[in-house]
Coordinates of C-alpha atoms in Angstrom, one line a residue:
M210 CA -13.5 54.8 71.7
Y211 CA -10.5 55.4 69.7
V212 CA -8.6 52.2 71.4
S213 CA -12.0 50.2 71.2
C214 CA -12.2 51.7 67.0
R215 CA -8.7 50.5 66.2
R216 CA -8.8 46.7 67.4
L217 CA -12.0 47.1 65.5
T218 CA -10.7 48.2 62.5
G219 CA -7.4 46.1 63.4
Y220 CA -9.8 43.2 63.8
K221 CA -10.7 44.2 59.7
Y222 CA -8.5 43.7 59.0
I223 CA -7.2 40.8 60.0
A224 CA -10.6 39.3 58.8
M225 CA -9.7 40.8 55.1
F226 CA -6.6 38.8 55.1
R227 CA -7.8 35.3 56.7
I228 CA -10.4 36.2 53.0
K229 CA -7.4 36.8 51.0
I230 CA -5.9 33.9 51.9
T231 CA -8.8 32.0 51.3
G232 CA -9.6 32.7 48.3
A233 CA -5.8 32.1 47.3
I234 CA -5.8 29.3 48.9
L235 CA -9.3 28.3 47.0
F236 CA -7.6 29.4 43.3
F237 CA -4.9 28.4 44.0
K238 CA -6.3 24.1 44.5
T239 CA -9.5 25.1 42.1
S240 CA -6.3 26.0 39.8
L241 CA -4.4 23.5 40.6
V242 CA -7.1 21.8 39.8
F243 CA -7.6 22.7 36.0
I244 CA -4.3 22.1 35.5
L245 CA -4.3 18.0 36.3
L246 CA -7.5 18.3 34.5
F247 CA -4.8 20.2 31.3
Y248 CA -2.6 17.2 31.8
N249 CA -4.5 14.4 32.5
T250 CA -6.8 14.4 29.2
T251 CA -4.2 16.2 26.9
F252 CA -1.8 13.2 28.6
V253 CA -4.9 10.6 27.6
R254 CA -5.9 12.5 24.6
A255 CA -1.8 12.0 23.3
Q256 CA -2.3 8.4 25.0
Q257 CA -5.4 7.7 23.0
E258 CA -3.7 8.8 20.4
K259 CA -1.0 7.0 20.1
I260 CA -3.4 4.1 21.5
N261 CA -5.3 5.4 18.2
Q262 CA -2.2 5.8 15.5
A263 CA -0.4 1.5 16.8
Q264 CA -4.2 0.2 15.9
H265 CA -5.0 2.3 13.2
D266 CA -0.5 1.2 11.6
T267 CA -2.0 -2.1 13.0
L268 CA -5.2 -2.5 10.6
L269 CA -3.3 -0.8 7.5
I270 CA -0.2 -3.6 7.7
H271 CA -2.9 -6.4 8.5
Q272 CA -5.3 -4.5 4.9
L273 CA -1.5 -4.6 3.4
K274 CA -0.8 -8.3 4.4
K275 CA -4.8 -9.3 3.0
H276 CA -4.0 -8.4 -0.5
V277 CA 0.0 -9.8 -0.8
Y278 CA -0.7 -13.3 0.5
F279 CA -4.6 -12.7 -2.0
L280 CA -2.2 -11.7 -4.7
A281 CA 0.5 -14.0 -4.1
S282 CA -1.2 -16.8 -3.6
D283 CA -0.5 -20.4 -6.2
G284 CA -3.9 -20.5 -6.8
L285 CA -3.3 -16.9 -9.1
K286 CA -1.1 -18.9 -11.4
G287 CA 0.7 -16.1 -10.7
R288 CA -1.2 -12.7 -12.9
K289 CA 0.2 -14.1 -15.8
A290 CA -1.4 -10.8 -17.8
G291 CA -4.3 -12.2 -20.2
S292 CA -5.0 -15.3 -18.3
E293 CA -7.9 -15.9 -16.3
E294 CA -6.2 -15.6 -13.1
F295 CA -5.4 -11.7 -13.6
N296 CA -8.9 -11.5 -14.1
Q297 CA -9.8 -13.2 -11.1
A298 CA -7.1 -10.0 -9.5
C299 CA -9.5 -7.7 -11.1
I300 CA -12.0 -8.2 -10.1
Y301 CA -11.1 -8.7 -6.3
A302 CA -9.3 -4.7 -7.3
E303 CA -12.7 -3.5 -9.1
N304 CA -14.3 -4.6 -6.2
I305 CA -12.3 -2.3 -3.2
L306 CA -12.6 0.4 -5.9
S307 CA -15.8 0.2 -5.7
N308 CA -17.3 -0.3 -2.0
Q309 CA -14.6 2.3 -1.6
G310 CA -17.3 4.5 -2.9
L311 CA -14.9 6.1 -6.5
M312 CA -16.3 7.0 -9.6
P313 CA -15.1 4.6 -12.3
F314 CA -12.0 6.2 -13.9
F315 CA -12.6 4.7 -17.3
G316 CA -16.2 6.5 -18.6
N317 CA -18.8 4.4 -16.8
S318 CA -16.5 1.5 -16.3
F319 CA -13.3 0.5 -13.7
R320 CA -12.1 -1.3 -17.2
Q321 CA -9.8 -0.4 -19.5
P322 CA -9.3 -2.6 -22.6
V323 CA -6.2 -3.9 -24.1
T324 CA -5.2 -5.9 -26.8
F325 CA -0.9 -6.2 -26.8
L326 CA 0.8 -9.5 -28.5
E327 CA 3.5 -10.9 -26.3
K328 CA 6.7 -12.2 -28.1
R329 CA 9.2 -14.6 -27.3
Y330 CA 11.9 -15.5 -28.7
G331 CA 13.4 -19.6 -28.7
Q332 CA 16.4 -19.8 -26.7
T333 CA 18.5 -20.9 -30.3
M334 CA 20.2 -18.4 -32.4
A335 CA 21.6 -19.9 -35.3
M336 CA 24.4 -18.1 -36.5
K337 CA 26.9 -18.8 -39.0
I338 CA 30.5 -17.1 -39.3
L339 CA 32.6 -16.9 -43.0
F340 CA 36.0 -16.7 -42.9
N341 CA 37.2 -17.7 -46.1
D342 CA 35.1 -18.7 -48.2
K343 CA 34.7 -22.0 -45.1
V344 CA 31.8 -21.4 -42.8
S345 CA 31.4 -22.2 -39.1
D346 CA 28.6 -22.6 -37.1
I347 CA 28.0 -21.0 -33.7
P348 CA 27.0 -24.0 -31.7
P349 CA 23.7 -21.7 -29.1
G350 CA 25.3 -22.1 -25.6
K351 CA 28.2 -20.2 -27.4
I352 CA 25.7 -16.7 -28.1
K353 CA 23.6 -14.4 -25.9
Y354 CA 21.5 -11.5 -28.1
F355 CA 19.9 -8.5 -26.6
N356 CA 18.1 -7.3 -30.0
L357 CA 16.1 -3.3 -28.6
I358 CA 14.0 -2.2 -31.5
N359 CA 12.1 -3.4 -34.5
D360 CA 12.8 -6.8 -33.6
R361 CA 14.9 -7.1 -36.6
L362 CA 16.1 -11.2 -37.4
F363 CA 19.9 -10.6 -39.7
Q364 CA 19.0 -13.3 -42.2
H365 CA 21.8 -11.9 -44.5
H366 CA 25.7 -11.2 -44.4
Y367 CA 27.7 -8.2 -42.9
P368 CA 30.8 -7.3 -43.4
L369 CA 33.1 -7.0 -39.7
L370 CA 35.0 -4.6 -38.3
Y371 CA 37.0 -4.9 -35.7
F372 CA 38.9 -2.8 -32.3
N373 CA 39.8 -2.8 -28.8
L374 CA 37.2 -1.6 -26.7
G375 CA 40.0 -0.5 -24.3
N376 CA 41.2 1.7 -26.6
L377 CA 38.2 3.6 -27.4
D378 CA 38.1 6.9 -24.0
P379 CA 34.3 6.2 -22.6
K380 CA 35.6 10.7 -21.6
K381 CA 34.5 12.0 -25.7
S382 CA 32.3 11.4 -28.5
F383 CA 32.6 7.9 -30.4
A384 CA 31.7 10.4 -33.4
T385 CA 35.1 12.9 -32.3
Q386 CA 37.4 9.5 -32.1
S387 CA 36.7 7.2 -35.2
T388 CA 35.0 8.6 -38.7
V389 CA 34.4 4.9 -40.7
N390 CA 30.9 4.1 -42.2
W391 CA 29.9 2.1 -40.1
K392 CA 26.4 1.1 -41.4
N393 CA 25.3 -1.9 -42.4
K394 CA 28.5 -3.1 -40.4
I395 CA 28.9 -5.7 -37.7
L396 CA 31.2 -4.4 -35.3
V397 CA 34.1 -7.0 -33.1
V398 CA 35.0 -5.6 -30.3
S399 CA 36.6 -7.0 -27.1
A400 CA 36.2 -6.3 -23.4
G401 CA 38.6 -5.1 -22.8
K402 CA 42.6 -3.9 -22.9
G403 CA 45.9 -6.2 -22.9
K404 CA 46.8 -9.3 -25.8
D405 CA 44.2 -11.6 -23.2
H406 CA 41.7 -8.7 -23.4
K407 CA 41.1 -9.0 -19.7
A408 CA 37.9 -7.0 -18.7
E409 CA 37.2 -3.8 -18.0
P410 CA 34.2 -3.3 -15.1
V411 CA 30.5 -3.8 -16.3
N412 CA 29.8 -0.3 -16.0
V413 CA 32.0 0.6 -18.4
T414 CA 31.4 -1.4 -21.0
L415 CA 28.3 -1.0 -21.6
S416 CA 29.4 2.7 -21.1
K417 CA 30.9 3.1 -24.5
I418 CA 29.1 0.2 -26.4
S419 CA 26.0 3.2 -25.1
G420 CA 28.2 5.9 -27.2
I421 CA 28.8 3.7 -29.9
T422 CA 24.8 2.7 -30.3
E423 CA 23.7 6.8 -30.1
S424 CA 25.8 8.3 -32.4
D425 CA 24.1 8.8 -35.4
N426 CA 27.4 6.8 -37.1
K427 CA 25.8 3.0 -35.9
P428 CA 26.8 0.5 -36.7
A429 CA 24.2 -2.6 -37.3
G430 CA 25.1 -5.1 -34.8
I431 CA 27.7 -5.6 -31.8
I432 CA 29.7 -8.0 -31.3
L433 CA 30.9 -8.2 -27.8
L434 CA 34.1 -10.6 -27.5
T435 CA 34.6 -11.5 -23.7
N436 CA 35.9 -13.7 -21.4
A437 CA 33.8 -13.2 -18.9
R438 CA 31.4 -16.3 -17.9
F439 CA 27.5 -15.8 -18.6
D440 CA 26.5 -15.8 -15.8
T441 CA 27.6 -12.8 -14.5
I442 CA 27.3 -10.6 -17.2
W443 CA 24.6 -10.5 -18.8
P444 CA 22.4 -10.6 -16.0
R445 CA 24.2 -7.0 -15.8
I446 CA 23.7 -6.6 -18.7
H447 CA 20.1 -7.5 -19.3
S448 CA 19.5 -4.8 -16.5
M449 CA 21.1 -1.8 -17.7
I450 CA 18.4 -2.2 -21.4
S451 CA 15.7 -1.0 -21.5
S452 CA 12.5 -3.0 -22.6
S453 CA 11.3 -2.2 -25.9
G454 CA 8.2 -1.6 -27.4
Y455 CA 7.7 2.0 -27.0
E456 CA 4.4 3.4 -28.8
P457 CA 5.2 4.7 -33.2
G458 CA 6.0 8.8 -33.0
I459 CA 7.3 9.1 -29.8
K460 CA 11.0 9.9 -29.4
V461 CA 12.5 7.7 -27.3
P462 CA 14.6 10.1 -24.7
K463 CA 18.5 9.0 -24.6
R464 CA 18.3 9.0 -21.0
L465 CA 15.2 5.8 -21.4
R466 CA 17.6 2.9 -23.5
F467 CA 20.7 1.7 -23.4
F468 CA 22.0 0.3 -27.1
N469 CA 19.8 1.6 -29.6
T470 CA 21.4 -2.1 -32.0
D471 CA 22.0 -6.0 -32.2
L472 CA 24.0 -7.0 -29.3
I473 CA 26.0 -10.2 -29.5
L474 CA 28.2 -11.8 -26.5
L475 CA 30.1 -14.6 -27.9
K476 CA 31.4 -16.8 -25.5
A477 CA 35.9 -16.8 -25.4
E478 CA 36.3 -20.4 -27.0
V479 CA 34.3 -18.7 -30.0
A480 CA 35.9 -14.0 -29.7
G481 CA 39.6 -17.2 -30.1
L482 CA 37.6 -17.8 -34.1
F483 CA 38.0 -14.1 -34.5
C484 CA 41.6 -13.2 -32.7
K485 CA 42.6 -16.0 -34.7
E486 CA 42.0 -14.0 -37.9
I487 CA 43.2 -10.9 -36.6
E488 CA 46.6 -12.1 -35.0
E489 CA 47.8 -14.8 -38.4
S490 CA 46.5 -11.2 -40.2
G491 CA 49.8 -9.5 -39.3
H492 CA 47.9 -7.3 -36.2
N493 CA 47.9 -7.1 -32.2
T494 CA 44.2 -6.9 -31.3
A495 CA 45.4 -5.5 -28.5
S496 CA 46.2 -2.3 -29.8
V497 CA 43.7 -2.0 -32.5
T498 CA 41.6 1.4 -32.5
P499 CA 38.1 2.8 -33.4
G500 CA 39.4 5.3 -35.3
N501 CA 41.9 2.7 -37.4
P502 CA 40.0 -0.6 -37.6
F503 CA 40.7 -4.0 -38.2
Q504 CA 38.3 -5.0 -41.4
F505 CA 38.0 -8.7 -42.2
A506 CA 38.9 -10.0 -45.8
K507 CA 36.4 -12.4 -46.4
T508 CA 34.8 -12.4 -44.1
S509 CA 31.0 -11.6 -43.0
I510 CA 28.4 -12.4 -40.1
Q511 CA 24.8 -14.1 -40.5
Y512 CA 22.5 -15.1 -37.8
S513 CA 19.0 -15.1 -36.3
I514 CA 16.7 -15.9 -33.8
P515 CA 13.2 -17.9 -33.9
S516 CA 9.9 -15.9 -32.4
T517 CA 6.2 -16.3 -31.6
Q518 CA 3.9 -13.5 -31.1
T519 CA 0.7 -14.9 -28.9
K520 CA -2.1 -12.1 -28.8
Y521 CA -4.3 -11.4 -25.3
H522 CA -6.5 -9.3 -24.0
S523 CA -6.5 -7.8 -20.6
W524 CA -7.5 -4.9 -18.7
N525 CA -6.1 -2.3 -17.3
L526 CA -8.6 -0.7 -14.1
G527 CA -8.8 2.6 -12.8
G528 CA -10.8 4.7 -10.6
Y529 CA -10.9 8.7 -9.3
I530 CA -12.2 10.6 -6.8
P531 CA -13.2 14.2 -8.0
G532 CA -10.9 17.0 -7.3
S533 CA -13.6 19.8 -4.9
D534 CA -11.5 23.0 -6.6
S535 CA -13.9 24.3 -10.0
V536 CA -10.9 24.9 -11.7
L537 CA -8.4 23.0 -11.3
K538 CA -10.8 19.6 -10.3
D539 CA -10.3 19.3 -14.1
E540 CA -6.9 18.1 -13.2
F541 CA -5.1 15.2 -12.7
I542 CA -2.7 13.4 -9.7
V543 CA -1.6 9.8 -11.2
V544 CA -1.0 7.6 -8.9
G545 CA -0.6 3.8 -10.2
A546 CA 1.3 -0.2 -10.1
H547 CA 1.3 -3.1 -12.5
L548 CA -1.5 -6.2 -11.4
D549 CA 0.2 -8.0 -13.9
H550 CA 2.9 -10.9 -13.0
L551 CA 5.0 -13.2 -14.9
G552 CA 2.2 -16.1 -14.7
V553 CA 3.6 -19.5 -14.5
V554 CA 6.9 -20.5 -16.4
D555 CA 9.0 -23.7 -17.1
G556 CA 6.3 -25.0 -14.4
K557 CA 6.5 -23.2 -11.6
I558 CA 4.7 -20.2 -10.5
M559 CA 5.7 -17.0 -9.9
N560 CA 4.3 -15.6 -7.1
G561 CA 5.3 -12.0 -7.8
A562 CA 5.0 -10.8 -4.4
D563 CA 7.1 -8.0 -3.8
D564 CA 6.7 -7.8 -8.0
N565 CA 4.1 -6.2 -7.8
A566 CA 1.6 -7.7 -5.6
S567 CA 3.6 -4.8 -2.7
G568 CA 2.7 -1.7 -5.3
S569 CA -1.4 -2.9 -6.1
A570 CA -1.6 -3.6 -2.2
A571 CA -0.4 0.0 -1.8
I572 CA -2.6 0.9 -4.9
L573 CA -6.2 -0.8 -2.8
E574 CA -4.8 1.2 0.7
L575 CA -4.9 4.3 -0.8
V576 CA -8.0 4.3 -2.4
H577 CA -9.5 3.4 1.2
Q578 CA -6.7 6.1 2.8
L579 CA -7.6 9.2 -0.4
K580 CA -11.9 8.2 -0.1
N581 CA -12.7 10.8 2.1
T582 CA -9.9 13.7 1.1
R583 CA -11.4 17.0 -0.8
P584 CA -8.6 17.3 -2.7
K585 CA -8.5 20.7 -5.4
R586 CA -7.3 18.1 -8.2
S587 CA -8.7 15.0 -9.0
I588 CA -7.1 12.1 -8.5
A589 CA -7.1 8.9 -9.9
L590 CA -5.7 5.5 -9.2
I591 CA -5.2 3.2 -12.1
L592 CA -3.8 -0.4 -11.7
W593 CA -2.1 -1.5 -15.5
T594 CA -2.1 -5.0 -16.9
A595 CA 1.2 -6.3 -19.0
E596 CA 4.0 -4.3 -17.9
E597 CA 5.8 -7.0 -17.7
C598 CA 5.3 -7.2 -20.7
E599 CA 6.8 -4.4 -22.7
A600 CA 4.3 -2.1 -20.3
M601 CA 1.9 -2.2 -22.9
G602 CA -0.7 -1.5 -20.2
S603 CA 0.1 1.9 -19.4
Q604 CA 1.5 2.1 -23.6
Q605 CA -1.8 1.4 -24.4
F606 CA -3.6 4.4 -21.6
F607 CA -2.7 6.8 -24.2
P608 CA -4.4 6.8 -27.1
Q609 CA -7.5 5.4 -25.3
S610 CA -6.9 7.9 -22.2
P611 CA -10.6 9.3 -21.1
I612 CA -8.8 12.5 -20.6
A613 CA -5.9 15.1 -22.4
R614 CA -2.6 14.3 -20.9
E615 CA -2.2 17.6 -20.7
Q616 CA -4.9 17.0 -17.7
I617 CA -2.0 15.2 -15.9
K618 CA -0.2 16.9 -13.2
W619 CA 1.9 14.5 -12.2
Y620 CA 1.8 10.2 -11.8
I621 CA 2.6 8.5 -9.2
N622 CA 4.7 4.7 -9.5
F623 CA 4.9 1.6 -7.5
D624 CA 6.6 -0.9 -8.7
M625 CA 8.1 -3.3 -5.7
I626 CA 8.3 -1.5 -2.3
G627 CA 7.6 -4.6 -0.4
R628 CA 12.0 -5.5 0.0
T629 CA 14.7 -3.8 0.6
A630 CA 17.5 -3.2 -1.0
T631 CA 20.9 -5.1 -0.2
E632 CA 23.0 -1.7 -0.2
N633 CA 20.4 0.1 1.7
S634 CA 20.4 -2.9 4.5
E635 CA 21.2 -0.8 7.1
S636 CA 19.0 2.9 6.6
G637 CA 16.3 0.9 5.2
A638 CA 15.5 3.5 1.8
L639 CA 13.5 2.9 0.1
Y640 CA 14.2 4.5 -3.3
V641 CA 11.9 7.1 -5.4
S642 CA 13.4 6.6 -9.7
S643 CA 12.6 9.3 -11.3
F644 CA 14.6 12.7 -13.9
P645 CA 16.5 15.5 -11.6
E646 CA 14.6 18.1 -14.0
W647 CA 11.4 16.6 -11.8
M648 CA 12.3 16.2 -8.5
T649 CA 14.6 19.5 -7.9
E650 CA 11.6 21.3 -7.2
E651 CA 9.7 18.6 -4.7
Q652 CA 13.2 16.8 -2.4
K653 CA 11.1 18.9 0.4
T654 CA 8.1 17.7 -0.5
F655 CA 9.0 14.7 0.4
Q656 CA 11.3 15.1 3.6
N657 CA 8.5 16.6 4.8
C658 CA 6.9 14.4 3.6
S659 CA 8.9 11.4 4.9
L660 CA 9.6 12.0 8.8
N661 CA 12.8 10.5 8.6
K662 CA 10.5 7.2 7.8
P663 CA 11.2 6.3 6.1
R664 CA 13.6 8.3 4.1
F665 CA 14.7 7.8 0.7
V666 CA 17.2 7.7 -2.3
F667 CA 16.9 9.6 -5.3
T668 CA 17.7 7.1 -8.4
T669 CA 17.4 6.9 -12.4
K670 CA 17.0 3.3 -11.6
G671 CA 14.3 0.8 -11.0
L672 CA 11.4 2.2 -14.0
S673 CA 9.3 0.5 -14.6
D674 CA 5.6 1.9 -16.2
H675 CA 6.2 5.2 -15.2
F676 CA 9.0 5.4 -17.8
V677 CA 6.5 5.8 -20.5
F678 CA 5.2 8.3 -19.0
E679 CA 8.0 10.6 -19.3
L680 CA 7.9 9.8 -22.7
Y681 CA 5.1 12.2 -22.6
Q682 CA 7.1 14.5 -20.8
I683 CA 4.8 14.5 -17.7
P684 CA 6.1 14.1 -14.6
N685 CA 7.1 11.5 -12.0
F686 CA 8.3 9.5 -10.3
G687 CA 8.8 5.8 -8.4
F688 CA 8.7 3.9 -5.2
Y689 CA 10.9 1.6 -5.3
S690 CA 12.5 -0.8 -2.4
G691 CA 15.2 -2.1 -4.3
H692 CA 16.6 -5.0 -6.9
H693 CA 17.3 -8.9 -4.9
K694 CA 18.2 -12.1 -5.8
D695 CA 13.8 -14.2 -5.1
V696 CA 12.7 -11.1 -8.6
H697 CA 11.3 -13.3 -11.9
Q698 CA 11.9 -16.1 -9.4
P699 CA 9.4 -18.4 -7.6
T700 CA 10.9 -17.3 -4.4
D701 CA 9.2 -14.2 -4.5
D702 CA 6.5 -14.9 -1.7
A703 CA 4.5 -12.8 0.6
D704 CA 6.3 -14.1 3.2
K705 CA 9.4 -12.1 2.6
L706 CA 7.7 -8.9 2.6
N707 CA 8.2 -5.7 5.3
Y708 CA 4.7 -5.2 5.8
G709 CA 5.5 -2.3 8.4
Q710 CA 8.0 -0.7 6.0
M711 CA 5.2 -1.0 3.0
A712 CA 2.5 1.4 5.4
D713 CA 4.7 3.4 6.3
L714 CA 5.6 4.3 2.6
V715 CA 1.1 4.3 2.0
V716 CA 1.3 7.0 5.0
A717 CA 4.3 9.2 3.5
A718 CA 2.5 8.0 -0.2
R719 CA -0.8 10.1 1.3
K720 CA 0.9 13.4 2.1
I721 CA 2.4 13.6 -0.9
I722 CA 0.1 12.9 -3.3
L723 CA -2.3 15.2 -1.2
H724 CA 0.3 18.1 -1.3
L725 CA 1.0 18.0 -5.3
A726 CA -3.4 17.3 -5.5
D727 CA -3.8 20.7 -4.2
K728 CA -0.2 22.9 -4.4
E729 CA -0.5 26.4 -6.6
D730 CA 0.9 25.9 -9.6

């Protein structure tokens, strides 16, 4: 009996062991099945997400192309602000704002009327120089003229003073280097050092001139004597000068202007008239300093330039997504791009694919990307008119804005985002155009939202409609891919744009916009 019991007990343990083994195997198999199912589900989900993202990216690129190819088509003839073709672009964009469910931003309308005068200067400038009672008429092809403020046309004679710009220290203020009264005089300067006036770098020359014009004792005008080719120096100057047309009563920050007076360039052979007069008076042109300038005896200048004015009637377009927070909904993140371009110039259509069908297309796709979100602050999306005419659209936004400027927490601009600047060809980086005080706090935001696609480089160049918001001290920045040879040329066409880059920017911009709309003060 004892032995039999032991055997029975042994069998019992064996049976129990077998049961445990069987249970363990079953548990292992079941766990393996669940692991495989989880892995497969996760893998499938990840793959599906990749497929969905690829389909989303493909659809986004397709939509961006669709917008650009329409806006930059020959049929719209360059979308000149105030033209019938610009109105066609407005109808196209307005339908998208309405169909996507945005609320009209301008009362009961998506449109804000804008009336502006476009001033066109003639191609010839009349100039007479009086040397010792002898009048010299300067041929138009020997002159280049730029006037920033007040459209002054000098019809009377001004005395002339000269010094060599190479003797001006750019690290010191102009006021500390000259106590001469320059008001109501024309300053003649040679752009460079030495008797042959070998030119300094253009940016050095212009920086010195800027320092002169920012002083309280600035001259009425500046004549720059240069032996540089006009077709090389003039585009450099033009790109460094802000346009005119600031709203009356708004003080223009120094950083938003380059010259604050008239600037005239004279070709080398005309410059020789001045140099000859100086040399014959016993002075060395290379040694004349701002503290002891040469004053031309019995010498003065008279100049004027013809101009015409045309009145245009146009529109800004805007819709908004209401904020969801009971308090913050009255604050706005405003996002914009200019819809207009140059129209037809000299019989050639300026399609303006990059400038700025690209930025307009981004706004229209952001409408789709943001329409179902519930941001705490309201988000307004606006397409400006007349940016190409001294930003008149965004300038006139404020006097008749439906919201107070204090309600605008950020302005974000899109202008020329479809190409890649030569200096960024390897990195593929895009510029964020703004000023340091606005960007210091948001550097991390850009890093987190871009995920290196695209990579952002901060710059103060590329000013567009956001400089108007800067005048009102509203935090602002603008996306900008950089200057290229097709800007303001009939070759700025839709087939030259990088739509993948544009799609990446739209995705990143959506994150940045929502971050700003939801962040706590």
